[in-house]
mmCIF file of C-alpha atoms in Angstrom:
data_model
loop_
_atom_site.group_PDB
_atom_site.id
_atom_site.type_symbol
_atom_site.label_atom_id
_atom_site.label_comp_id
_atom_site.label_asym_id
_atom_site.label_seq_id
_atom_site.Cartn_x
_atom_site.Cartn_y
_atom_site.Cartn_z
ATOM 1 C CA MET A 1 92.396 108.026 75.090
ATOM 2 C CA ASP A 2 89.743 106.272 73.073
ATOM 3 C CA LYS A 3 86.933 104.272 74.697
ATOM 4 C CA GLU A 4 88.263 100.913 73.503
ATOM 5 C CA MET A 5 91.667 101.547 75.042
ATOM 6 C CA LYS A 6 90.064 102.655 78.293
ATOM 7 C CA ARG A 7 87.885 99.518 78.341
ATOM 8 C CA ARG A 8 90.892 97.241 77.746
ATOM 9 C CA MET A 9 92.866 98.905 80.490
ATOM 10 C CA ALA A 10 89.936 98.588 82.905
ATOM 11 C CA GLU A 11 89.650 94.871 82.072
ATOM 12 C CA SER A 12 93.256 94.367 83.171
ATOM 13 C CA VAL A 13 92.324 95.185 86.785
ATOM 14 C CA ARG A 14 88.624 94.317 86.938
ATOM 15 C CA GLY A 15 89.126 90.945 88.651
ATOM 16 C CA LEU A 16 91.962 92.097 90.894
ATOM 17 C CA ARG A 17 91.739 90.948 94.478
ATOM 18 C CA LEU A 18 94.831 90.559 96.612
ATOM 19 C CA PRO A 19 94.709 87.815 99.221
ATOM 20 C CA ARG A 20 93.767 89.071 102.653
ATOM 21 C CA TYR A 21 95.966 88.202 105.602
ATOM 22 C CA ALA A 22 93.787 85.256 106.668
ATOM 23 C CA GLU A 23 93.939 83.884 103.097
ATOM 24 C CA ILE A 24 97.728 83.784 102.811
ATOM 25 C CA PRO A 25 98.975 80.184 103.055
ATOM 26 C CA THR A 26 99.860 79.231 106.614
ATOM 27 C CA VAL A 27 101.682 76.011 105.720
ATOM 28 C CA GLY A 28 104.937 77.823 105.035
ATOM 29 C CA LEU A 29 106.248 78.396 101.535
ATOM 30 C CA TYR A 30 109.831 77.999 100.421
ATOM 31 C CA LEU A 31 111.524 80.966 98.765
ATOM 32 C CA GLU A 32 110.674 80.042 95.159
ATOM 33 C CA GLN A 33 107.072 79.244 96.111
ATOM 34 C CA THR A 34 106.798 82.571 97.935
ATOM 35 C CA ILE A 35 108.144 84.496 94.957
ATOM 36 C CA LYS A 36 105.800 82.694 92.573
ATOM 37 C CA TYR A 37 102.837 83.332 94.904
ATOM 38 C CA ILE A 38 103.482 87.082 95.214
ATOM 39 C CA ASN A 39 104.402 87.573 91.561
ATOM 40 C CA SER A 40 101.202 85.832 90.470
ATOM 41 C CA TYR A 41 99.287 88.742 92.016
ATOM 42 C CA LEU A 42 101.594 91.638 91.165
ATOM 43 C CA ALA A 43 102.935 90.741 87.714
ATOM 44 C CA PRO A 44 99.582 91.247 85.936
ATOM 45 C CA LEU A 45 99.633 94.820 87.261
ATOM 46 C CA GLY A 46 102.965 95.451 85.562
ATOM 47 C CA CYS A 47 104.878 95.534 88.838
ATOM 48 C CA LEU A 48 108.494 94.444 88.775
ATOM 49 C CA GLU A 49 108.725 90.822 89.773
ATOM 50 C CA LEU A 50 110.389 89.796 92.998
ATOM 51 C CA THR A 51 113.478 87.616 92.781
ATOM 52 C CA GLY A 52 115.158 85.367 95.312
ATOM 53 C CA SER A 53 118.085 87.742 95.706
ATOM 54 C CA MET A 54 115.733 90.664 96.358
ATOM 55 C CA VAL A 55 113.928 88.741 99.095
ATOM 56 C CA SER A 56 117.233 87.638 100.626
ATOM 57 C CA ASN A 57 118.392 91.270 100.695
ATOM 58 C CA TYR A 58 115.167 92.361 102.397
ATOM 59 C CA VAL A 59 115.734 89.726 105.073
ATOM 60 C CA LYS A 60 119.396 90.749 105.522
ATOM 61 C CA LYS A 61 118.403 94.418 105.866
ATOM 62 C CA GLY A 62 115.750 93.497 108.433
ATOM 63 C CA LEU A 63 112.855 94.790 106.314
ATOM 64 C CA ILE A 64 111.062 91.477 106.692
ATOM 65 C CA PRO A 65 111.423 88.839 109.387
ATOM 66 C CA ALA A 66 113.708 85.929 108.565
ATOM 67 C CA PRO A 67 112.104 82.750 107.271
ATOM 68 C CA VAL A 68 111.515 79.948 109.746
ATOM 69 C CA LYS A 69 113.307 76.768 108.668
ATOM 70 C CA LYS A 70 113.597 78.310 105.175
ATOM 71 C CA GLN A 71 109.846 78.811 104.994
ATOM 72 C CA TYR A 72 107.869 82.022 104.644
ATOM 73 C CA PHE A 73 104.593 82.471 106.495
ATOM 74 C CA PRO A 74 101.844 85.127 106.351
ATOM 75 C CA GLU A 75 103.909 87.639 108.323
ATOM 76 C CA GLN A 76 106.816 87.586 105.882
ATOM 77 C CA ILE A 77 104.588 87.283 102.812
ATOM 78 C CA SER A 78 102.442 90.279 103.752
ATOM 79 C CA TYR A 79 105.540 92.409 104.322
ATOM 80 C CA LEU A 80 106.891 91.264 100.953
ATOM 81 C CA PHE A 81 103.714 92.435 99.232
ATOM 82 C CA PHE A 82 104.170 95.847 100.854
ATOM 83 C CA VAL A 83 107.870 96.094 100.003
ATOM 84 C CA ALA A 84 107.201 95.025 96.400
ATOM 85 C CA LEU A 85 104.671 97.849 96.011
ATOM 86 C CA ALA A 86 106.698 100.484 97.851
ATOM 87 C CA LYS A 87 110.200 99.824 96.513
ATOM 88 C CA ASN A 88 109.645 101.783 93.299
ATOM 89 C CA LEU A 89 108.290 104.772 95.200
ATOM 90 C CA THR A 90 110.656 105.357 98.072
ATOM 91 C CA SER A 91 113.987 104.259 99.548
ATOM 92 C CA MET A 92 114.526 101.109 101.567
ATOM 93 C CA GLU A 93 115.255 103.319 104.583
ATOM 94 C CA ASN A 94 111.839 104.926 104.214
ATOM 95 C CA ILE A 95 110.169 101.548 103.758
ATOM 96 C CA ASP A 96 111.817 100.386 106.975
ATOM 97 C CA LEU A 97 110.512 103.505 108.730
ATOM 98 C CA LEU A 98 106.997 102.945 107.363
ATOM 99 C CA ILE A 99 107.061 99.357 108.631
ATOM 100 C CA SER A 100 108.136 100.656 112.060
ATOM 101 C CA VAL A 101 105.220 103.097 112.048
ATOM 102 C CA GLN A 102 102.859 100.266 111.130
ATOM 103 C CA ARG A 103 104.163 98.048 113.931
ATOM 104 C CA ALA A 104 103.643 100.837 116.461
ATOM 105 C CA THR A 105 100.151 101.697 115.233
ATOM 106 C CA TYR A 106 98.269 98.724 113.788
ATOM 107 C CA THR A 107 98.509 94.967 113.926
ATOM 108 C CA LEU A 108 99.949 93.430 110.785
ATOM 109 C CA PRO A 109 96.681 91.754 109.700
ATOM 110 C CA VAL A 110 94.785 95.053 110.008
ATOM 111 C CA ALA A 111 97.464 97.089 108.197
ATOM 112 C CA TYR A 112 97.959 94.502 105.454
ATOM 113 C CA ASP A 113 94.231 94.061 104.791
ATOM 114 C CA TYR A 114 93.852 97.843 104.664
ATOM 115 C CA MET A 115 96.718 98.056 102.155
ATOM 116 C CA CYS A 116 95.048 95.429 99.929
ATOM 117 C CA GLY A 117 91.653 97.104 100.071
ATOM 118 C CA GLU A 118 93.079 100.534 99.433
ATOM 119 C CA LEU A 119 95.151 99.345 96.471
ATOM 120 C CA GLU A 120 92.124 97.712 94.871
ATOM 121 C CA ASN A 121 90.049 100.816 95.630
ATOM 122 C CA MET A 122 92.544 103.193 94.015
ATOM 123 C CA LEU A 123 93.210 100.983 91.008
ATOM 124 C CA PHE A 124 89.498 100.608 90.310
ATOM 125 C CA TYR A 125 89.152 104.386 90.527
ATOM 126 C CA PHE A 126 92.177 105.223 88.336
ATOM 127 C CA PHE A 127 91.200 102.630 85.730
ATOM 128 C CA GLY A 128 87.645 103.996 85.544
ATOM 129 C CA LEU A 129 85.796 101.156 87.269
ATOM 130 C CA LYS A 130 84.591 103.518 90.018
ATOM 131 C CA ASP A 131 83.505 107.147 89.831
ATOM 132 C CA ARG A 132 85.426 108.049 92.966
ATOM 133 C CA PRO A 133 87.554 106.287 95.557
ATOM 134 C CA GLU A 134 85.768 104.946 98.613
ATOM 135 C CA GLU A 135 86.769 105.360 102.222
ATOM 136 C CA VAL A 136 88.509 102.152 103.224
ATOM 137 C CA GLY A 137 88.907 101.102 106.832
ATOM 138 C CA GLU A 138 87.232 102.218 109.995
ATOM 139 C CA THR A 139 89.679 104.648 111.544
ATOM 140 C CA ASP A 140 91.200 107.949 110.513
ATOM 141 C CA SER A 141 94.801 108.549 111.487
ATOM 142 C CA ASP A 142 97.950 110.169 110.161
ATOM 143 C CA GLU A 143 99.466 106.693 109.769
ATOM 144 C CA LYS A 144 96.526 105.489 107.687
ATOM 145 C CA ASN A 145 96.666 108.641 105.544
ATOM 146 C CA LEU A 146 100.383 108.089 105.033
ATOM 147 C CA LEU A 147 99.750 104.567 103.763
ATOM 148 C CA ARG A 148 96.899 105.817 101.571
ATOM 149 C CA GLY A 149 99.253 108.330 99.975
ATOM 150 C CA LEU A 150 101.790 105.604 99.265
ATOM 151 C CA ILE A 151 99.109 103.334 97.801
ATOM 152 C CA MET A 152 97.734 106.179 95.657
ATOM 153 C CA SER A 153 101.245 106.709 94.311
ATOM 154 C CA ALA A 154 101.620 102.997 93.583
ATOM 155 C CA ALA A 155 98.257 102.930 91.807
ATOM 156 C CA ASN A 156 99.261 105.981 89.754
ATOM 157 C CA VAL A 157 102.502 104.280 88.677
ATOM 158 C CA ILE A 158 100.619 101.082 87.795
ATOM 159 C CA TYR A 159 98.085 103.099 85.776
ATOM 160 C CA LEU A 160 100.839 105.086 84.040
ATOM 161 C CA ASN A 161 102.778 101.943 83.123
ATOM 162 C CA ASN A 162 99.629 100.257 81.799
ATOM 163 C CA TYR A 163 98.738 103.329 79.769
ATOM 164 C CA ILE A 164 102.215 103.499 78.254
ATOM 165 C CA GLU A 165 102.115 99.781 77.443
ATOM 166 C CA TYR A 166 98.747 100.112 75.669
ATOM 167 C CA VAL A 167 99.982 103.117 73.664
ATOM 168 C CA ARG A 168 103.118 101.186 72.748
ATOM 169 C CA ARG A 169 101.018 98.233 71.563
ATOM 170 C CA GLN A 170 98.747 100.519 69.545
ATOM 171 C CA ASN A 171 101.725 102.093 67.830
ATOM 172 C CA GLN A 172 103.088 98.656 66.890
ATOM 173 C CA GLU A 173 99.805 97.576 65.282
#
């Protein structure tokens, strides 16, 4: 890969910062607002966009808590971020199991904020903005390592898709 291509790819993630749990809107967002909110963060990474039917299916399957009066709050939104990242890597059954592990091990705000920090950490590393990944979080546990592995896989897929897209664009020019 030439230096210019590497620089362009790095620019695509340089300003990435997912909202932390305390920054997710607490006013309650309707389905379309929720989808737009999440997609605004994930679409620039090349992730598949969430749709209303996808979210409805996740609620029906019990992956995320049901909306309250048709509104989604930080709890549902944070789980949707996780499901959106994990759905291309593992089955819905496994995602449900991972959520169960999270609920038994860490509070949702702690687990979600860790996921955000680890995703940014790995993306910055894979895209060449850091020389090596940092240790994120304060504890060391099998559950945390499991999530780190999932996030590393997601970051690898995001990097791969970005690389392929840049090669495709170069070939068209």
